[in-house]
Amino acid sequence: MALKLLHGVHAPHRKNTADMAAVTMDCPASVTIPMSMHIGAPAKPLVKVGDTVTVGQLIAEAGGFVSSPIHASVSGKVKKIDEIMTSSGRKTQAVTIESDGLMTPCPDLQPPVINDTADFLKAVSASGIVGLGGAGFPTHVKLTVKDLSKIEAIIVNGAECEPYITSDTRTMLDQTDLMFEGAHLLQKYLEAKRIIFAVENNKPQCIAKLEAQCKKEQGMEVAALPAMYPQGGEKVTVYHTTGRVVPEGKLPLDAGAIVINCTTLASIANYVKTGMPLVAKCVTVDGSAVKEPKNVIVPIGTSMEDVFNFCGGFKADPRKVLYGGPMMGIAVPDLNQPVMKNTNAILAFAEDGAVLPEPTACIKCGRCIAHCPLKLMPAEIESAFERGDVEGLAELKVNICMECGCCSFICPARRPLVQTNKLAKGQVMAYLKAKQEKEAAKV
């Protein structure tokens, strides 16, 4: 019996840079590296102003288990350590390095010695690698599994479903060997019985290349998935590749799966092979305001302005600039914002692609419900939010919303449904926390 596909939307692909191999950017004059480029505790700086650093040198240690170390992406001198305002509106410490233009690698770097699973996880942690598909979850935490027998499949996520973004596509085409070296590491140290390369069927070159290699391997296969958004969402990917449903409030591992981004996998293999930690990122630069769209390999901490200038600057006044894609991307307040570990694209849009239409009254058409991959009721959530009905929001399961934006995209009234869901989730989390504290106080 054929698997019934989860709902979603057919967003325009606009993969303008899919056939453009990544080019390496010129060394920037300086980089500003945030200490919080991952989910979890911020990293703690180990350097001070005036210190000389080299590429790959450890400049900040992980702030806890759910955290990630950070390394210098250029060689030069530490110019300042202060706080910066991120695109989320929060402040975080950042280390600014003035580049000497030499990109001198750290002389102490060498491939890690790996003899067992513990060594492998230690190496992944030391590499500074986090989820490079956008989430930024520390990879060593995701791969730390007490009972390896629970892993029935590891899914390598190449379902790059947002419009414009093609940086993962270039990984699949240009770093295929590294991806399979990474897959061998997962087979050996996580005892993965089945590895599935999940790729949307609008990437035939990637599918052909991966299938050709899988024929030479054991326990590896390619799943060609319909080109539909949000195909790359973890829960959607798990269901469409294994038929398993991730339970509410649980992780893919609870459905027997681990999902890892294809560029994350290639980066692990590169670190194990060379000893060079995560210091650069392939970024898609595109949008209606960009003069020369490209895939660019960028030192982490490089300002958006420097990256756009490398791509010829702007052909029109940029009215909106995003980290990531137009569906789940985050608008930035200025071009000083740095490229971070989990930045897979920076997009700049001119007036016609930046200004949102004015919302009108909901016409009760039900499209938001019909297209939600998790079968939520966005219109009802909006009503409950406007009433201040927090208990109602909890009952409507707003907490499981993945904020993919399908509801807003498909809404003919242009209601800001996904933005409302995000605000509602915050209310529910605060409500549940207060409720737990109240119950704990009674005890």
Coordinates of C-alpha atoms in Angstrom, one line a residue:
M1 CA 0.0 0.0 0.0
A2 CA 1.4 3.4 -1.0
L3 CA 2.3 5.8 1.7
K4 CA -0.2 8.7 2.0
L5 CA 1.9 11.9 1.8
L6 CA 1.7 14.6 4.4
H7 CA 0.3 17.9 3.3
G8 CA 2.3 20.9 2.3
V9 CA 2.5 23.5 -0.4
H10 CA 4.2 23.8 -3.8
A11 CA 6.3 26.8 -3.3
P12 CA 8.2 28.2 -6.4
H13 CA 11.7 26.6 -6.6
R14 CA 13.7 29.5 -8.0
K15 CA 16.9 27.4 -7.7
N16 CA 18.8 30.0 -9.8
T17 CA 22.2 28.9 -8.4
A18 CA 21.8 25.1 -8.5
D19 CA 24.3 24.7 -11.4
M20 CA 26.8 27.1 -9.9
A21 CA 29.7 25.4 -8.1
A22 CA 30.7 27.2 -4.9
V23 CA 33.4 29.8 -5.2
T24 CA 35.7 30.8 -2.3
M25 CA 35.3 34.4 -1.1
D26 CA 38.2 36.7 -0.7
C27 CA 39.5 37.0 2.9
P28 CA 37.5 39.7 4.7
A29 CA 39.2 42.6 6.6
S30 CA 37.6 41.3 9.8
V31 CA 35.1 38.8 11.1
T32 CA 32.7 39.1 14.1
I33 CA 32.0 35.6 15.5
P34 CA 29.0 35.3 17.8
M35 CA 29.3 33.0 20.8
S36 CA 25.7 31.8 20.3
M37 CA 25.4 30.2 16.9
H38 CA 23.7 27.1 18.1
I39 CA 20.8 25.9 20.2
G40 CA 21.9 25.7 23.9
A41 CA 24.3 27.5 26.1
P42 CA 26.6 30.1 24.5
A43 CA 30.3 29.3 24.1
K44 CA 32.7 30.9 26.5
P45 CA 35.6 33.0 25.0
L46 CA 39.1 31.7 25.7
V47 CA 41.0 34.6 24.0
K48 CA 41.5 38.2 25.0
V49 CA 41.9 41.4 23.0
G50 CA 45.3 41.6 21.4
D51 CA 45.8 37.8 21.0
T52 CA 47.1 36.5 17.7
V53 CA 45.0 33.6 16.3
T54 CA 45.2 31.3 13.4
V55 CA 42.5 29.5 11.3
G56 CA 41.0 26.7 13.2
Q57 CA 42.3 27.7 16.5
L58 CA 39.9 27.2 19.4
I59 CA 38.7 30.7 20.6
A60 CA 35.7 29.6 22.7
E61 CA 34.8 26.5 24.6
A62 CA 31.4 24.9 24.8
G63 CA 29.3 26.4 27.6
G64 CA 27.8 23.0 28.6
F65 CA 26.8 19.7 27.1
V66 CA 24.2 21.3 24.8
S67 CA 26.6 23.8 23.3
S68 CA 29.4 23.9 20.8
P69 CA 33.0 25.2 20.7
I70 CA 34.0 27.9 18.3
H71 CA 37.1 28.4 16.2
A72 CA 38.8 31.3 14.5
S73 CA 37.8 31.5 10.8
V74 CA 40.7 33.8 9.8
S75 CA 44.2 34.5 11.1
G76 CA 45.0 37.8 12.7
K77 CA 44.5 39.6 16.0
V78 CA 41.5 39.7 18.3
K79 CA 40.3 43.3 18.0
K80 CA 37.5 43.3 20.5
I81 CA 35.2 41.1 22.6
D82 CA 31.8 42.7 23.2
E83 CA 28.1 42.2 22.8
I84 CA 26.2 42.4 19.5
M85 CA 22.5 42.5 18.8
T86 CA 21.4 39.4 16.8
S87 CA 18.6 39.3 14.3
S88 CA 16.4 37.7 17.0
G89 CA 16.6 40.8 19.0
R90 CA 18.8 39.2 21.7
K91 CA 22.3 40.2 22.7
T92 CA 25.2 37.8 22.6
Q93 CA 29.0 38.0 23.2
A94 CA 31.1 38.1 20.0
V95 CA 34.8 38.0 19.2
T96 CA 36.0 40.3 16.4
I97 CA 39.2 39.3 14.7
E98 CA 41.1 41.7 12.4
S99 CA 42.4 39.6 9.6
D100 CA 46.0 39.6 8.5
G101 CA 45.0 38.4 5.1
L102 CA 47.1 35.3 5.3
M103 CA 44.6 32.7 6.4
T104 CA 47.4 30.9 8.2
P105 CA 46.1 27.5 9.5
C106 CA 46.6 26.6 13.2
P107 CA 49.8 24.6 13.5
D108 CA 48.3 22.3 16.2
L109 CA 45.6 20.9 14.0
Q110 CA 45.6 17.2 13.3
P111 CA 43.0 14.6 12.5
P112 CA 41.4 13.1 15.7
V113 CA 42.3 9.6 16.9
I114 CA 39.2 7.5 16.9
N115 CA 39.1 4.0 18.2
D116 CA 35.5 3.7 19.4
T117 CA 32.1 5.4 19.6
A118 CA 33.1 7.6 22.5
D119 CA 36.1 8.9 20.6
F120 CA 33.9 9.5 17.6
L121 CA 31.4 11.6 19.6
K122 CA 34.3 13.5 21.3
A123 CA 35.6 14.3 17.8
V124 CA 32.3 15.5 16.6
S125 CA 32.0 17.7 19.6
A126 CA 35.5 19.2 19.2
S127 CA 34.8 20.0 15.5
G128 CA 32.3 22.6 16.5
I129 CA 29.8 21.2 14.0
V130 CA 26.1 21.9 14.5
G131 CA 23.0 21.3 12.4
L132 CA 23.9 23.1 9.2
G133 CA 20.5 22.9 7.6
G134 CA 19.4 25.8 9.7
A135 CA 18.5 24.4 13.1
G136 CA 21.9 24.8 14.7
F137 CA 21.5 21.9 17.1
P138 CA 24.9 20.7 18.4
T139 CA 25.6 17.5 16.3
H140 CA 27.4 15.6 19.0
V141 CA 24.3 15.8 21.2
K142 CA 22.0 14.5 18.4
L143 CA 24.4 11.6 17.8
T144 CA 24.8 10.7 21.5
V145 CA 22.5 7.6 21.8
K146 CA 22.8 5.4 24.9
D147 CA 21.2 2.4 23.3
L148 CA 22.4 2.1 19.7
S149 CA 19.9 -0.6 19.0
K150 CA 17.2 2.0 18.9
I151 CA 18.6 3.4 15.7
E152 CA 16.8 1.7 12.8
A153 CA 17.7 4.3 10.2
I154 CA 19.8 7.4 9.8
I155 CA 18.3 9.8 7.2
V156 CA 20.7 12.1 5.4
N157 CA 18.6 15.1 4.7
G158 CA 19.2 16.6 1.2
A159 CA 15.6 17.7 0.8
E160 CA 16.5 21.4 0.3
C161 CA 12.9 22.5 -0.2
E162 CA 12.9 26.2 0.4
P163 CA 13.0 28.5 -2.7
Y164 CA 16.4 29.9 -3.8
I165 CA 18.6 27.8 -1.5
T166 CA 21.1 25.5 -3.2
S167 CA 24.1 25.2 -0.9
D168 CA 23.1 21.6 0.1
T169 CA 22.6 20.8 -3.5
R170 CA 26.3 21.8 -4.1
T171 CA 27.4 19.6 -1.2
M172 CA 25.6 16.6 -2.8
L173 CA 27.2 17.3 -6.2
D174 CA 30.7 18.5 -5.2
Q175 CA 31.4 16.7 -1.9
T176 CA 29.8 13.3 -2.6
D177 CA 32.9 11.4 -1.5
L178 CA 32.9 13.2 1.9
M179 CA 29.2 12.5 2.4
F180 CA 29.8 8.8 1.9
E181 CA 32.9 8.9 4.1
G182 CA 30.7 10.4 6.8
A183 CA 28.1 7.7 6.2
H184 CA 30.8 5.0 6.7
L185 CA 31.6 6.7 10.1
L186 CA 27.9 6.5 11.1
Q187 CA 27.8 2.8 10.1
K188 CA 30.9 2.0 12.1
Y189 CA 30.4 4.0 15.3
L190 CA 26.6 4.3 15.5
E191 CA 26.0 0.8 14.1
A192 CA 23.6 2.2 11.6
K193 CA 21.9 -0.6 9.8
R194 CA 20.2 1.5 7.2
I195 CA 21.3 4.9 5.8
I196 CA 18.8 6.7 3.6
F197 CA 19.8 9.7 1.5
A198 CA 16.5 11.7 1.2
V199 CA 16.5 14.0 -1.8
E200 CA 13.6 15.8 -3.6
N201 CA 12.9 14.6 -7.1
N202 CA 13.6 18.1 -8.6
K203 CA 17.3 17.4 -8.1
P204 CA 17.9 14.6 -10.7
Q205 CA 21.6 15.2 -10.8
C206 CA 22.0 14.6 -7.1
I207 CA 19.8 11.5 -7.1
A208 CA 21.7 10.0 -10.0
K209 CA 25.1 10.6 -8.3
L210 CA 24.0 9.3 -5.0
E211 CA 22.3 6.2 -6.5
A212 CA 25.4 5.4 -8.4
Q213 CA 27.5 5.4 -5.2
C214 CA 24.9 3.5 -3.2
K215 CA 25.1 0.6 -5.6
K216 CA 28.6 0.1 -4.4
E217 CA 27.7 0.2 -0.7
Q218 CA 25.8 -2.0 1.7
G219 CA 23.0 -0.7 3.8
M220 CA 22.7 2.6 1.9
E221 CA 19.8 3.8 -0.3
V222 CA 18.3 6.9 -1.9
A223 CA 14.7 8.0 -1.3
A224 CA 13.5 10.3 -4.1
L225 CA 10.8 12.4 -2.5
P226 CA 8.2 14.6 -4.1
A227 CA 9.3 18.2 -4.5
M228 CA 7.0 19.7 -1.9
Y229 CA 7.5 22.2 1.0
P230 CA 8.3 21.4 3.9
Q231 CA 9.8 18.2 2.7
G232 CA 13.0 18.9 4.6
G233 CA 11.2 19.2 8.0
E234 CA 12.5 16.4 10.3
K235 CA 9.1 14.9 11.1
V236 CA 8.0 15.1 7.4
T237 CA 11.3 13.5 6.3
V238 CA 11.0 10.7 8.8
Y239 CA 7.5 9.8 7.8
H240 CA 8.1 10.0 4.0
T241 CA 11.2 7.8 4.2
T242 CA 10.3 5.3 6.9
G243 CA 6.5 5.5 7.3
R244 CA 7.0 6.2 11.0
V245 CA 5.3 9.0 12.9
V246 CA 7.4 11.0 15.4
P247 CA 5.2 11.1 18.6
E248 CA 4.1 14.5 20.0
G249 CA 6.8 16.0 22.1
K250 CA 9.3 13.3 21.1
L251 CA 12.4 13.2 18.9
P252 CA 12.9 11.3 15.6
L253 CA 14.9 8.7 17.6
D254 CA 11.6 7.8 19.3
A255 CA 10.5 6.7 15.9
G256 CA 13.8 4.8 15.3
A257 CA 15.5 7.5 13.2
I258 CA 18.2 10.1 13.3
V259 CA 18.0 12.9 10.8
I260 CA 21.3 14.6 9.8
N261 CA 21.8 17.3 7.2
C262 CA 23.9 16.3 4.2
T263 CA 26.4 19.2 4.7
T264 CA 26.7 18.4 8.4
L265 CA 27.6 14.8 7.4
A266 CA 30.2 16.0 4.9
S267 CA 31.7 18.4 7.5
I268 CA 32.1 15.6 10.0
A269 CA 34.0 13.6 7.5
N270 CA 36.2 16.5 6.6
Y271 CA 37.1 17.1 10.3
V272 CA 37.9 13.4 10.8
K273 CA 40.1 13.5 7.7
T274 CA 41.9 16.8 8.1
G275 CA 41.5 18.0 11.7
M276 CA 40.1 21.4 10.4
P277 CA 37.0 22.3 12.5
L278 CA 34.0 24.2 11.2
V279 CA 35.3 27.6 10.2
A280 CA 33.6 28.3 6.8
K281 CA 30.2 27.8 5.3
C282 CA 28.8 27.4 1.8
V283 CA 26.1 30.1 1.5
T284 CA 23.7 30.7 -1.3
V285 CA 23.5 34.4 -2.2
D286 CA 20.4 35.3 -4.2
G287 CA 17.3 37.4 -4.4
S288 CA 15.8 40.0 -6.7
A289 CA 18.2 42.7 -5.4
V290 CA 21.4 40.8 -5.8
K291 CA 23.5 41.6 -8.8
E292 CA 25.4 38.3 -9.2
P293 CA 23.8 35.3 -7.4
K294 CA 26.3 32.7 -6.4
N295 CA 27.1 29.9 -4.0
V296 CA 30.0 31.2 -1.9
I297 CA 32.3 29.6 0.7
V298 CA 32.4 32.2 3.4
P299 CA 34.5 32.4 6.6
I300 CA 32.2 32.3 9.6
G301 CA 31.7 35.8 11.1
T302 CA 32.0 37.6 7.7
S303 CA 29.5 40.4 7.5
M304 CA 26.6 40.1 5.1
E305 CA 27.7 43.4 3.5
D306 CA 31.1 41.8 2.6
V307 CA 29.4 38.8 1.1
F308 CA 27.0 40.8 -1.0
N309 CA 29.9 43.0 -2.2
F310 CA 31.7 39.8 -3.3
C311 CA 28.6 39.1 -5.4
G312 CA 28.8 42.4 -7.2
G313 CA 26.6 44.3 -4.7
F314 CA 23.0 45.2 -5.4
K315 CA 21.2 45.9 -8.7
A316 CA 18.3 47.4 -6.7
D317 CA 17.8 48.9 -3.3
P318 CA 17.4 45.9 -0.9
R319 CA 14.2 46.3 1.1
K320 CA 14.4 43.0 2.9
V321 CA 17.4 40.8 3.7
L322 CA 17.0 37.3 5.1
Y323 CA 19.1 34.7 6.9
G324 CA 17.8 31.5 5.1
G325 CA 14.9 31.1 2.7
P326 CA 11.7 33.1 2.2
M327 CA 9.5 30.6 4.0
M328 CA 11.4 30.2 7.4
G329 CA 14.1 32.8 7.0
I330 CA 14.7 35.6 9.6
A331 CA 14.8 39.3 8.5
V332 CA 17.9 41.2 9.6
P333 CA 18.1 44.8 10.8
D334 CA 21.3 45.7 9.0
L335 CA 24.0 44.3 6.8
N336 CA 26.5 44.1 9.6
Q337 CA 25.0 40.8 10.7
P338 CA 27.5 38.0 10.4
V339 CA 27.4 34.7 8.5
M340 CA 27.0 32.0 11.2
K341 CA 27.5 28.3 11.4
N342 CA 24.0 27.5 10.4
T343 CA 23.6 30.1 7.7
N344 CA 22.8 28.3 4.5
A345 CA 21.7 31.4 2.5
I346 CA 21.4 35.1 2.6
L347 CA 18.8 36.6 0.4
A348 CA 18.1 40.3 -0.5
F349 CA 14.9 41.4 -2.1
A350 CA 13.9 44.6 -3.9
E351 CA 10.6 46.4 -3.2
D352 CA 8.3 44.1 -5.2
G353 CA 9.5 41.0 -3.3
A354 CA 9.8 42.5 0.1
V355 CA 6.6 44.3 1.0
L356 CA 3.8 42.0 2.3
P357 CA 0.2 42.6 1.2
E358 CA -2.2 43.9 3.8
P359 CA -4.1 41.1 5.5
T360 CA -7.9 41.0 5.1
A361 CA -10.6 39.2 7.1
C362 CA -10.5 35.4 7.3
I363 CA -13.0 33.9 4.8
K364 CA -13.1 30.5 6.6
C365 CA -11.9 28.7 3.4
G366 CA -9.9 26.1 5.4
R367 CA -6.9 26.1 3.2
C368 CA -4.6 26.6 6.1
I369 CA -5.9 23.4 7.7
A370 CA -5.8 21.5 4.4
H371 CA -2.1 22.3 3.8
C372 CA -0.7 22.0 7.3
P373 CA 1.7 19.0 7.3
L374 CA 0.9 18.4 11.0
K375 CA -2.9 18.8 10.6
L376 CA -3.2 21.8 12.9
M377 CA -6.0 24.4 12.7
P378 CA -4.2 27.8 12.2
A379 CA -7.4 29.8 11.9
E380 CA -8.7 28.4 15.2
I381 CA -5.3 29.1 16.8
E382 CA -5.4 32.7 15.6
S383 CA -8.9 33.1 17.2
A384 CA -7.8 31.6 20.5
F385 CA -4.7 33.8 20.5
E386 CA -6.8 36.9 19.9
R387 CA -9.1 35.9 22.8
G388 CA -6.1 35.3 25.1
D389 CA -7.3 31.7 25.6
V390 CA -4.0 30.0 26.5
E391 CA -5.7 26.8 27.6
G392 CA -7.4 26.7 24.2
L393 CA -4.1 27.2 22.5
A394 CA -2.7 24.2 24.4
E395 CA -5.6 22.1 23.4
L396 CA -5.2 23.1 19.7
K397 CA -1.6 21.7 20.0
V398 CA 0.1 24.9 18.8
N399 CA 3.2 23.7 20.6
I400 CA 3.9 21.2 17.9
C401 CA 3.8 23.8 15.1
M402 CA 7.1 23.6 13.1
E403 CA 6.7 27.2 12.0
C404 CA 7.1 26.2 8.3
G405 CA 4.7 28.9 7.1
C406 CA 2.5 26.8 4.8
C407 CA -0.6 28.4 6.4
S408 CA 0.5 31.9 5.7
F409 CA 1.7 31.0 2.2
I410 CA -1.6 29.5 1.2
C411 CA -3.9 31.9 2.9
P412 CA -5.9 34.0 0.3
A413 CA -6.5 36.7 3.0
R414 CA -2.8 37.0 3.7
R415 CA -3.3 36.5 7.5
P416 CA 0.0 36.4 9.4
L417 CA -0.8 32.9 10.7
V418 CA 2.7 31.5 11.3
Q419 CA 3.7 34.6 13.1
T420 CA 0.7 34.3 15.4
N421 CA 1.5 30.6 15.9
K422 CA 5.0 31.6 17.1
L423 CA 3.7 34.1 19.5
A424 CA 1.0 31.7 20.7
K425 CA 3.7 29.0 21.4
G426 CA 5.5 31.5 23.6
Q427 CA 2.3 32.1 25.6
V428 CA 1.7 28.4 26.0
M429 CA 5.3 27.7 27.1
A430 CA 5.1 30.5 29.8
Y431 CA 1.6 29.2 30.9
L432 CA 2.9 25.6 31.3
K433 CA 6.0 26.7 33.1
A434 CA 4.0 28.8 35.6
K435 CA 1.6 25.8 36.1
Q436 CA 4.4 23.4 36.8
E437 CA 6.0 25.9 39.3
K438 CA 2.7 26.3 41.0
E439 CA 2.2 22.6 41.3
A440 CA 5.8 22.2 42.6
A441 CA 5.2 24.8 45.2
K442 CA 2.2 22.9 46.5
V443 CA 4.3 19.8 46.9

